[in-house]
CSV table of C-alpha atoms in Angstrom, one decimal:
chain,number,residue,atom,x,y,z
A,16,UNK,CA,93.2,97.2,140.6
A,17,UNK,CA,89.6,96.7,141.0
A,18,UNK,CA,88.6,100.3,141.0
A,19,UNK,CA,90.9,100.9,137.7
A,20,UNK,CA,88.6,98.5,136.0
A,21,UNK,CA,86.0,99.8,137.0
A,22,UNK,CA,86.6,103.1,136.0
A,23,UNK,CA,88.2,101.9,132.5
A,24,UNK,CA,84.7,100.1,131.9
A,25,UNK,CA,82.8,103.3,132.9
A,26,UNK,CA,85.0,105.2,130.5
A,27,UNK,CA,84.5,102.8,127.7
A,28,UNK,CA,80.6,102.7,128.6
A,29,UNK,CA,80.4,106.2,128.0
A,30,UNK,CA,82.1,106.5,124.9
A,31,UNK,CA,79.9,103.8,123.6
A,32,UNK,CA,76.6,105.5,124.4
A,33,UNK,CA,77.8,108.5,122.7
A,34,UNK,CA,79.0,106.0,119.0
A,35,UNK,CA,75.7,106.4,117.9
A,36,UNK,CA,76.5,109.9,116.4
A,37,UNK,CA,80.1,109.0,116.0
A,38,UNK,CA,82.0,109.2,112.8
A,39,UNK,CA,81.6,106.7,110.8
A,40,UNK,CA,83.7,105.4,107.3
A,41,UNK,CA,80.8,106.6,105.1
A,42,UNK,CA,82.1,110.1,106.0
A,43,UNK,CA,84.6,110.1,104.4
A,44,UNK,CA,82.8,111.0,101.2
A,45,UNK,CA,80.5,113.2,102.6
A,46,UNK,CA,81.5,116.7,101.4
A,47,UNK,CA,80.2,118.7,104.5
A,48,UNK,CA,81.4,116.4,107.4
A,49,UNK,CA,84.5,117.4,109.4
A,50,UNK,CA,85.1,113.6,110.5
A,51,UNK,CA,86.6,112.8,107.2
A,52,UNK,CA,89.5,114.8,107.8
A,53,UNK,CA,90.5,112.7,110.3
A,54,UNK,CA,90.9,109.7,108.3
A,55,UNK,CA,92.4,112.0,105.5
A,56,UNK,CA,93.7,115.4,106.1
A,57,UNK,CA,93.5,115.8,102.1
A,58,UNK,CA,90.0,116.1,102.2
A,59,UNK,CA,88.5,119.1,103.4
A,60,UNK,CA,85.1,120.2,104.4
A,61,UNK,CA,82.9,122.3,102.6
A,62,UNK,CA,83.0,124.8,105.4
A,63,UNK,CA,84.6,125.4,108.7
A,64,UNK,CA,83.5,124.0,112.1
A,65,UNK,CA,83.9,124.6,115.8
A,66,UNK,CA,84.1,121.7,118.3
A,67,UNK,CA,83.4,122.4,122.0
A,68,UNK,CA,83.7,119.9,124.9
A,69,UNK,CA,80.7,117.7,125.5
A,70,UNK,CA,79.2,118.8,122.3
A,71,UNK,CA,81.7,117.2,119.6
A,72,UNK,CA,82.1,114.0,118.1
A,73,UNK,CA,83.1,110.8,119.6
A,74,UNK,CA,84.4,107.8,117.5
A,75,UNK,CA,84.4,104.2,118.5
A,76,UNK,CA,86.4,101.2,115.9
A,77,UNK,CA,86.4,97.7,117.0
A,78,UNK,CA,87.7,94.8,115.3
A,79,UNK,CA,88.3,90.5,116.5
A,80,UNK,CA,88.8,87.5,114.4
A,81,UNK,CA,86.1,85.8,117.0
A,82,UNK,CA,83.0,87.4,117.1
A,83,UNK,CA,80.6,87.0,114.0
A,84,UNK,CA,77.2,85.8,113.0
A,85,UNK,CA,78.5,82.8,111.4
A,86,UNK,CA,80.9,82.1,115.1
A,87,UNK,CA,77.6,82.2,116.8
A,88,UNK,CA,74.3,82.4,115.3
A,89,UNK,CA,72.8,79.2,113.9
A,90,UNK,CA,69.9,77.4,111.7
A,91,UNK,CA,68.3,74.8,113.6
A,92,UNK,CA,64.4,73.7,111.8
A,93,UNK,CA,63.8,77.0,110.7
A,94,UNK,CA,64.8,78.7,113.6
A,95,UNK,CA,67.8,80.8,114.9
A,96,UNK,CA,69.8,80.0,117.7
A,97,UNK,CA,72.8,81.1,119.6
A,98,UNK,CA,76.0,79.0,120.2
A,99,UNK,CA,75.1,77.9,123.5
A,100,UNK,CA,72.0,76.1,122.5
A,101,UNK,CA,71.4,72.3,123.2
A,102,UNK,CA,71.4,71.4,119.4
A,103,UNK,CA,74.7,73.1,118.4
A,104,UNK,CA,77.4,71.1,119.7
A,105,UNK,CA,80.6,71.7,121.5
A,106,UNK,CA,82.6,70.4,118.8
A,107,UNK,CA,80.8,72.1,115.9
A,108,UNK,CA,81.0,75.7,117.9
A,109,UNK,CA,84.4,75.2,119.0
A,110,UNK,CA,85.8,74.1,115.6
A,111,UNK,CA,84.6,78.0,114.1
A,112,UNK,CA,87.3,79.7,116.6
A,113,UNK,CA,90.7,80.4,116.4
A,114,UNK,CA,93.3,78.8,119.0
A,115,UNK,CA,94.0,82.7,120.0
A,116,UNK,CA,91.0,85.0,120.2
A,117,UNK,CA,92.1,88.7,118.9
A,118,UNK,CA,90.3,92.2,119.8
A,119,UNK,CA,91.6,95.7,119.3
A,120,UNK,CA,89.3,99.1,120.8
A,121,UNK,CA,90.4,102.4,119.7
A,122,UNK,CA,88.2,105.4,120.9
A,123,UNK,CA,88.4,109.1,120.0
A,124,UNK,CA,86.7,112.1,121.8
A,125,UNK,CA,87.1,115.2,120.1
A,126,UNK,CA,87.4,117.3,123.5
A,127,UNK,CA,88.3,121.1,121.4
A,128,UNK,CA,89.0,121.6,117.8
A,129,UNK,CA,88.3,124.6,115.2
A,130,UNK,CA,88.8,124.1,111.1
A,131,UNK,CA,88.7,126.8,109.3
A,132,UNK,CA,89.5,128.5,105.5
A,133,UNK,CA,92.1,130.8,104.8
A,134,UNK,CA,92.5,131.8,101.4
A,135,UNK,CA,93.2,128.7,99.8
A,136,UNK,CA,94.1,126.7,102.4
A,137,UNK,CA,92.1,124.4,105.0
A,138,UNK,CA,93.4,124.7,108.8
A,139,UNK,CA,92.6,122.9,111.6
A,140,UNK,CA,93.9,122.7,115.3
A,141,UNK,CA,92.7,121.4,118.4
A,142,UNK,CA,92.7,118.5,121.2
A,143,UNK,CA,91.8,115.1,121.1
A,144,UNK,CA,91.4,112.1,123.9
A,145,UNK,CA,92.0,109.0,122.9
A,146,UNK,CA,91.9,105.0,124.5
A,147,UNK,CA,93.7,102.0,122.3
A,148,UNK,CA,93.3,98.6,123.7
A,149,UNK,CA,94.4,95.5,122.5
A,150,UNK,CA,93.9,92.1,123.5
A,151,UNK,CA,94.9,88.4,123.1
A,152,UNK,CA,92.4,85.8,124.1
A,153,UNK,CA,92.6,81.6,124.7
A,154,UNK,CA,89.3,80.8,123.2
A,155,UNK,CA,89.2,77.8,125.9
A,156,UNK,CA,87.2,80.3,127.8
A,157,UNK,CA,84.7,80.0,125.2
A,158,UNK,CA,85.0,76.1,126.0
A,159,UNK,CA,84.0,76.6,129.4
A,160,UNK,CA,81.1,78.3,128.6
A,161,UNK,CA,79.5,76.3,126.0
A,162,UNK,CA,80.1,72.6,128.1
A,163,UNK,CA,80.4,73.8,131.4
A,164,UNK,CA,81.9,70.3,132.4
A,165,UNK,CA,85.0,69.2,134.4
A,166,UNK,CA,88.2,69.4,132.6
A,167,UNK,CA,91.1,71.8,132.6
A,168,UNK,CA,90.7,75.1,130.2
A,169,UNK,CA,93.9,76.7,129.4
A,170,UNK,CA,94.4,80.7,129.2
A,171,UNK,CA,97.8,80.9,128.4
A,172,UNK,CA,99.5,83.2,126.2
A,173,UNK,CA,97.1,85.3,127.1
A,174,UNK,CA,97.9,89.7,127.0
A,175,UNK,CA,96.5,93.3,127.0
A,176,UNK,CA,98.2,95.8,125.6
A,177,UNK,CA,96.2,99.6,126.5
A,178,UNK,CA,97.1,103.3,125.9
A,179,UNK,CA,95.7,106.5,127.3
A,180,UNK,CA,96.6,110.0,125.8
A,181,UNK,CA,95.4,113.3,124.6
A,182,UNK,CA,96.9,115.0,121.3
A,183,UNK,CA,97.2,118.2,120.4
A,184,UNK,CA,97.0,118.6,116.7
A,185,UNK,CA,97.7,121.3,113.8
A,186,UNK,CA,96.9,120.4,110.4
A,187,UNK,CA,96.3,122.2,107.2
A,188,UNK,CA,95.5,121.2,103.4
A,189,UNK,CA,95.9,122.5,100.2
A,190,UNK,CA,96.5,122.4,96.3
A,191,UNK,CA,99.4,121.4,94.7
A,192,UNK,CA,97.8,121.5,91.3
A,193,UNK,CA,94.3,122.0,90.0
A,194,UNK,CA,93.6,118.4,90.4
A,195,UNK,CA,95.8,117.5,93.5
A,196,UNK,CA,95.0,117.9,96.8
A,197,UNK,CA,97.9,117.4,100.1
A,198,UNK,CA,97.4,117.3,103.8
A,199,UNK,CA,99.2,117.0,107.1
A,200,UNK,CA,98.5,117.1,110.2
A,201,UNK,CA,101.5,116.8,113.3
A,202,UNK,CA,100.2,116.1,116.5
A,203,UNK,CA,102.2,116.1,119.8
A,204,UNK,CA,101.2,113.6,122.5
A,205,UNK,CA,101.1,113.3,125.7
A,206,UNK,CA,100.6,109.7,127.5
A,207,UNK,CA,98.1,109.4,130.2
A,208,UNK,CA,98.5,105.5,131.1
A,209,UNK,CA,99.6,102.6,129.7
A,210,UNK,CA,99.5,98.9,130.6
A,211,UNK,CA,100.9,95.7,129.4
A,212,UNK,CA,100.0,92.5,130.9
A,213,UNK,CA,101.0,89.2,130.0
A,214,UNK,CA,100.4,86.0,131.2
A,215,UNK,CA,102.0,82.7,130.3
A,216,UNK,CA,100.4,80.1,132.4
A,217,UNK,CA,97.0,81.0,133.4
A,218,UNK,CA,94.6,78.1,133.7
A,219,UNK,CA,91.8,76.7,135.0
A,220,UNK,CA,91.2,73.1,136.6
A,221,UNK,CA,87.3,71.7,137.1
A,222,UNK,CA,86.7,68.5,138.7
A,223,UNK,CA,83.9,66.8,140.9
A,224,UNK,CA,85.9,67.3,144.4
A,225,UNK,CA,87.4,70.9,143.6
A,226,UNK,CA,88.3,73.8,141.1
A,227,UNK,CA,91.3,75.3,141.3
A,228,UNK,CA,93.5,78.3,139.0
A,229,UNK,CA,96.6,79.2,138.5
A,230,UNK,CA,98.2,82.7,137.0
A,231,UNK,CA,101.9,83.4,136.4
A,232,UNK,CA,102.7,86.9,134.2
A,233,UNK,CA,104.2,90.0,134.2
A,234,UNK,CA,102.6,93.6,134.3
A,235,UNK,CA,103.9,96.7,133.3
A,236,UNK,CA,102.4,99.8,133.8
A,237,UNK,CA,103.0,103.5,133.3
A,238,UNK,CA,101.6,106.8,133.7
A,239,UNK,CA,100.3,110.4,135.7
A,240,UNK,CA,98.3,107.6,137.9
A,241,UNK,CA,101.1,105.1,139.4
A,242,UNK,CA,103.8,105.6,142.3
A,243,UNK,CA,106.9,103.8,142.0
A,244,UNK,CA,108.1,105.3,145.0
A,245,UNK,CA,106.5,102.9,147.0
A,246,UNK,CA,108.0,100.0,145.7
A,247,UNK,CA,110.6,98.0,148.0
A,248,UNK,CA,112.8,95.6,145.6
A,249,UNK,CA,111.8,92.2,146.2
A,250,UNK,CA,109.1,92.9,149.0
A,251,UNK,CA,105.4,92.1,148.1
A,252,UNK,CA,103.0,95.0,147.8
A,253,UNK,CA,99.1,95.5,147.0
A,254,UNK,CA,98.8,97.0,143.9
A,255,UNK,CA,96.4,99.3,145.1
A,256,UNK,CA,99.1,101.2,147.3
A,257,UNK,CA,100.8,102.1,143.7
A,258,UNK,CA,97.6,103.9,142.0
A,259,UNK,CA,96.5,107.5,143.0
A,260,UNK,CA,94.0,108.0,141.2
A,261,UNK,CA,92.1,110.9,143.1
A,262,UNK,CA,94.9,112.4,143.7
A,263,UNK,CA,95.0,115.7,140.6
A,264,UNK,CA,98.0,117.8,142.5
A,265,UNK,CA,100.1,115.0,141.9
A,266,UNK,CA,98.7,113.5,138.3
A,267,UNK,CA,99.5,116.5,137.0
A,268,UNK,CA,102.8,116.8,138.4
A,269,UNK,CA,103.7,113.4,136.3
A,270,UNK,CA,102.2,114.6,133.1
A,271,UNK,CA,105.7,114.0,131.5
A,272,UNK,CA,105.6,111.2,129.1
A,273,UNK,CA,105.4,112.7,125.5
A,274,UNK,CA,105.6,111.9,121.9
A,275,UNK,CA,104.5,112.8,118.5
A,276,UNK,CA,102.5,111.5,115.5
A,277,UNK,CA,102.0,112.5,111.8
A,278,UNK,CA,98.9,111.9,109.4
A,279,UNK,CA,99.6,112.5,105.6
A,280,UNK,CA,97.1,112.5,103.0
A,281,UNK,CA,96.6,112.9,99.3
A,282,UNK,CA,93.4,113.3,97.1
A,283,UNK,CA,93.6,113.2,92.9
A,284,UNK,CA,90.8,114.4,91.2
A,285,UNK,CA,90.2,113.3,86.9
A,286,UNK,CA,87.5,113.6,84.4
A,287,UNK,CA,86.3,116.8,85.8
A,288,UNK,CA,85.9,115.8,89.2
A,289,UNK,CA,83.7,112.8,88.7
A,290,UNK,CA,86.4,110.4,89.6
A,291,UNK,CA,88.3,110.9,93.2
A,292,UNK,CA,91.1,108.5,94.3
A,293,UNK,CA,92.9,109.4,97.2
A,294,UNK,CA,95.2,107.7,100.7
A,295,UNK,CA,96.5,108.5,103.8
A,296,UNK,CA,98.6,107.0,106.9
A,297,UNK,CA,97.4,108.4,110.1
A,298,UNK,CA,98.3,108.3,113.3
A,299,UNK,CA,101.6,107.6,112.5
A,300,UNK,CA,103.6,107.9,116.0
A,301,UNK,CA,104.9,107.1,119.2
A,302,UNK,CA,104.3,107.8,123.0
A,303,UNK,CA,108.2,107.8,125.0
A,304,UNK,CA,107.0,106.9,128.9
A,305,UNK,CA,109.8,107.7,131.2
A,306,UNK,CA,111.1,105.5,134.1
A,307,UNK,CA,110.3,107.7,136.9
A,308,UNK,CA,106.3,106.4,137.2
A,309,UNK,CA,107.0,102.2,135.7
A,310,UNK,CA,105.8,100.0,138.0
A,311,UNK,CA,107.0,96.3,136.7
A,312,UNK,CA,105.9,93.3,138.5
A,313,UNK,CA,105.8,89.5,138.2
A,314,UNK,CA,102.5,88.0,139.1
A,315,UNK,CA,102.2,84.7,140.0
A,316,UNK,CA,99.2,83.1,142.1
A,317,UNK,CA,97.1,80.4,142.5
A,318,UNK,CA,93.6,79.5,144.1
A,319,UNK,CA,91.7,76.5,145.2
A,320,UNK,CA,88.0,75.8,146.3
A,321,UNK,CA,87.1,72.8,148.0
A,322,UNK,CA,83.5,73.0,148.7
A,323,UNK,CA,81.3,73.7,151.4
A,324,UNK,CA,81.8,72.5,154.6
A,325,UNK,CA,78.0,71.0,155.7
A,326,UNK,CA,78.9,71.1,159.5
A,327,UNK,CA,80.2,75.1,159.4
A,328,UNK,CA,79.0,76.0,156.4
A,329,UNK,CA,81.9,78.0,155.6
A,330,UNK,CA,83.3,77.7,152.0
A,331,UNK,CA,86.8,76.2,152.0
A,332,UNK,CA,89.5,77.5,149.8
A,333,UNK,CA,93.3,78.3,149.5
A,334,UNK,CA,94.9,80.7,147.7
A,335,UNK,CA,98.4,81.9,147.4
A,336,UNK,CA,98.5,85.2,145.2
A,337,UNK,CA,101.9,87.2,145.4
A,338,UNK,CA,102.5,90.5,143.0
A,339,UNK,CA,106.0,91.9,143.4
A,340,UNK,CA,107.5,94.5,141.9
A,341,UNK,CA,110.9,95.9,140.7
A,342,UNK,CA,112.7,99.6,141.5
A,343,UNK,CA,112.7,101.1,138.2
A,344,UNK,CA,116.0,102.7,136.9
A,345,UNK,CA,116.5,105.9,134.4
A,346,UNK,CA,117.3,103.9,131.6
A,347,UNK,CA,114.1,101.8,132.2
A,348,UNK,CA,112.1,104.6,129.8
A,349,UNK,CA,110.7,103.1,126.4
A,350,UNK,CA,108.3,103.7,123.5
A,351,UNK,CA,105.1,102.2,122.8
A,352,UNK,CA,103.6,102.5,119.1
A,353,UNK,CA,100.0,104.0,118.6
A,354,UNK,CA,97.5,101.9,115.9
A,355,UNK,CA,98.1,103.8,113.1
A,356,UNK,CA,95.5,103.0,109.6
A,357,UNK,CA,96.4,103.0,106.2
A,358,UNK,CA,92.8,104.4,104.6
A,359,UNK,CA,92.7,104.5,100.5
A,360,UNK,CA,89.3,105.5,99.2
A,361,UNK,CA,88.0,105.5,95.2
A,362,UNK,CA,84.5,108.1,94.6
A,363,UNK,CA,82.5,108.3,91.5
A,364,UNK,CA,80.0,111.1,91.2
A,365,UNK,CA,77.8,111.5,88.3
A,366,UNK,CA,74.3,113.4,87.9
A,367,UNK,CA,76.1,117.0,88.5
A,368,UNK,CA,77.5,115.6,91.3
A,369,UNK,CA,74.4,114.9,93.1
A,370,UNK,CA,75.0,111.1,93.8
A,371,UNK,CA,78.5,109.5,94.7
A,372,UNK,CA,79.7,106.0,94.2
A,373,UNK,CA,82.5,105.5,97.2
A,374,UNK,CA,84.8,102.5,98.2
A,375,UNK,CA,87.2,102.8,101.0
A,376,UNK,CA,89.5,100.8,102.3
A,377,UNK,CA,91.0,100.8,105.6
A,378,UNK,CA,94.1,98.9,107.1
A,379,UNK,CA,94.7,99.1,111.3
A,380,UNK,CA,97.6,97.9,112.4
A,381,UNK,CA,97.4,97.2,116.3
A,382,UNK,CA,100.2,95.2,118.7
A,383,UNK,CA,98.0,92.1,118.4
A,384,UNK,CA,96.8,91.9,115.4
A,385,UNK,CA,96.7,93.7,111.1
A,386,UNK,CA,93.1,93.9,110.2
A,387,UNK,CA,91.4,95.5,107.0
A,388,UNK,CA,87.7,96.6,106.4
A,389,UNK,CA,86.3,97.4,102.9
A,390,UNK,CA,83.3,99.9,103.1
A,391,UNK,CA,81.2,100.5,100.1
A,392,UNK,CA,79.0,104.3,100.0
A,393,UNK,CA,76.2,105.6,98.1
A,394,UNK,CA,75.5,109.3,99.1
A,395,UNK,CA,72.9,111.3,97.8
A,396,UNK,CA,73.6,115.7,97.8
């Protein structure tokens, strides 16, 4: 379990060094970038493009009802401070969170793709790889943090929700009157991993004489990585003995768990192209992971400290962890939803076109949460 993490965070470190030339919302009114066809497949470039692995875009969206400037930066006699400083206190810090903390990650890596004109219509095809994460937080581990006292600091209801899969996509747009553009793009999946962990007691108990925890949850998981082979009903196994992760004869050999999407966009142009207002649902779809890699467990642990013993110096602690999982069955397959947008955008250009007025607006709709983003654009030609 450790290594997965670790290789998850490396993945997720990488994509984020490479978000600094990632799309970004103002592209999609910027008439030469190939990005913005992926949040409309109504608008297309100015001219074609070619996208080669290591050499093509990558693009990062995060969104959380914790973290902002007003959750954690403060004005204390003329100078700024973070939450954890002396002169903010616990209850005035604590008070600006929600009772659930709420983060979603999507990441896209454009591994191959070609657009291209032909005649009067706009094609694209090619591959994408793409991570979704979601997660549901107890902000009492924010608590913990800023008093750093005894007490008891609940986690429950806490859950992460991730998806790993490439997409092979065809897409093409076109005229359906002078001043009408459509678009569509179909994309067939094909589900790397997925995971689903929930936890319903998960706590955390600080006092003078010892600390102890305690973790009770489920955990699904699925994908070309994970052997359910191994698993004997009812007998207690390391979860490490279920991953093969360096093993490629036989990830590639599980590479069954498929699906499809749909992205469908629109683009009306008035007034002689000076006013644009278009929309578009994308990544409309579903992944359908079979039974044949599931791996579904019950976790339930828990873990004491009780100091140091001064005449041995050996650290004293207890812990109980047991992770046990079930023999999937054929009718265990089931379908998990990708976070699919809603993106609506209004443009004004005036000055022959030379400067454009843009506002779009963009709804995600993840497992955890529905968030919205309004980004305002002024693009000079």
């Amino acid at each position: 379990m450790k290594k997965i993490l670790v290789v998850i965070a490396a993945v997720l470190a990488l994509v984020g060094v490479g978000s600094a030339s990632a799309q970004s919302r103002n592209s999609y009114f910027m008439e030469g970038s190939y990005f913005r066809n992926d949040l409309n497949p109504a608008l297309a470039p100015t001219r074609g493009y070619l996208a080669l692995p290591g050499l093509s875009g990558v693009g990062v969206n995060a969104s959380n009802n914790i973290f902002s400037i007003d959750n954690f930066l403060y004005q204390r006699n003329g100078e700024l401070v973070t939450a954890l400083h002396g002169s903010v206190t616990a209850d005035e810090f604590l008070g600006n969170l929600p009772n659930v903390g709420k983060m979603a990650v999507d990441a896209k890596v454009n591994v191959l793709g070609l657009g291209f004109w032909s005649k009067k219509m706009y094609w694209t095809l090619g591959v994408n790889a793409n991570v979704s994460a979601d997660m549901a937080l107890s902000t009492d581990v924010f608590k913990a943090l800023k008093t750093l006292g005894n007490g008891r600091y609940d986690l429950g209801n806490t859950s992460l929700e991730a998806n790993a899969y490439l997409d092979a996509y065809l897409g093409t747009s076109f005229r359906v009157h002078r001043n009408v553009n459509i678009g569509l793009k179909a994309k067939f999946l094909m589900g790397v991993a997925t995971l689903d962990a929930k936890f319903d007691n998960l706590y955390a108990e600080v006092n003078p004489d010892a600390v102890s925890a305690l973790v009770d949850g489920t955990l699904n998981a699925n994908g070309i990585l994970f052997d359910s082979s191994v698993v004997e009903p009812g007998k207690e196994l390391p979860f490490a003995e279920m991953v093969k992760y360096n093993d490629v004869s036989y990830m590639l050999n599980n590479a069954k768990n498929f699906g499809f999407a749909f992205d469908i966009g629109t683009e009306v142009r008035l007034f002689n192209d000076h006013l644009k207002i278009s929309a578009a649902p994308t990544d409309f779809g579903f992944i359908t992971w079979k039974a044949d890699n599931l791996i579904s467990a019950a976790v339930d642990g828990n873990f004491g400290f009780n100091g140091i013993n001064l005449a041995t110096q050996d650290m004293e602690f207890e812990q109980d962890f047991e992770f046990v999982a079930t023999r999937p069955t054929a009718e265990d397959k089931y379908n998990t939803q990708l976070n699919f947008s809603v993106n609506a955008g209004i443009e004004y250009n005036f000055l022959r076109n030379h400067f454009a007025l843009g506002l779009l607006s963009q709804t995600k709709f993840c497992n955890t949460m529905t968030c919205s983003e309004l980004t305002a654009s002024l693009n000079l030609r």
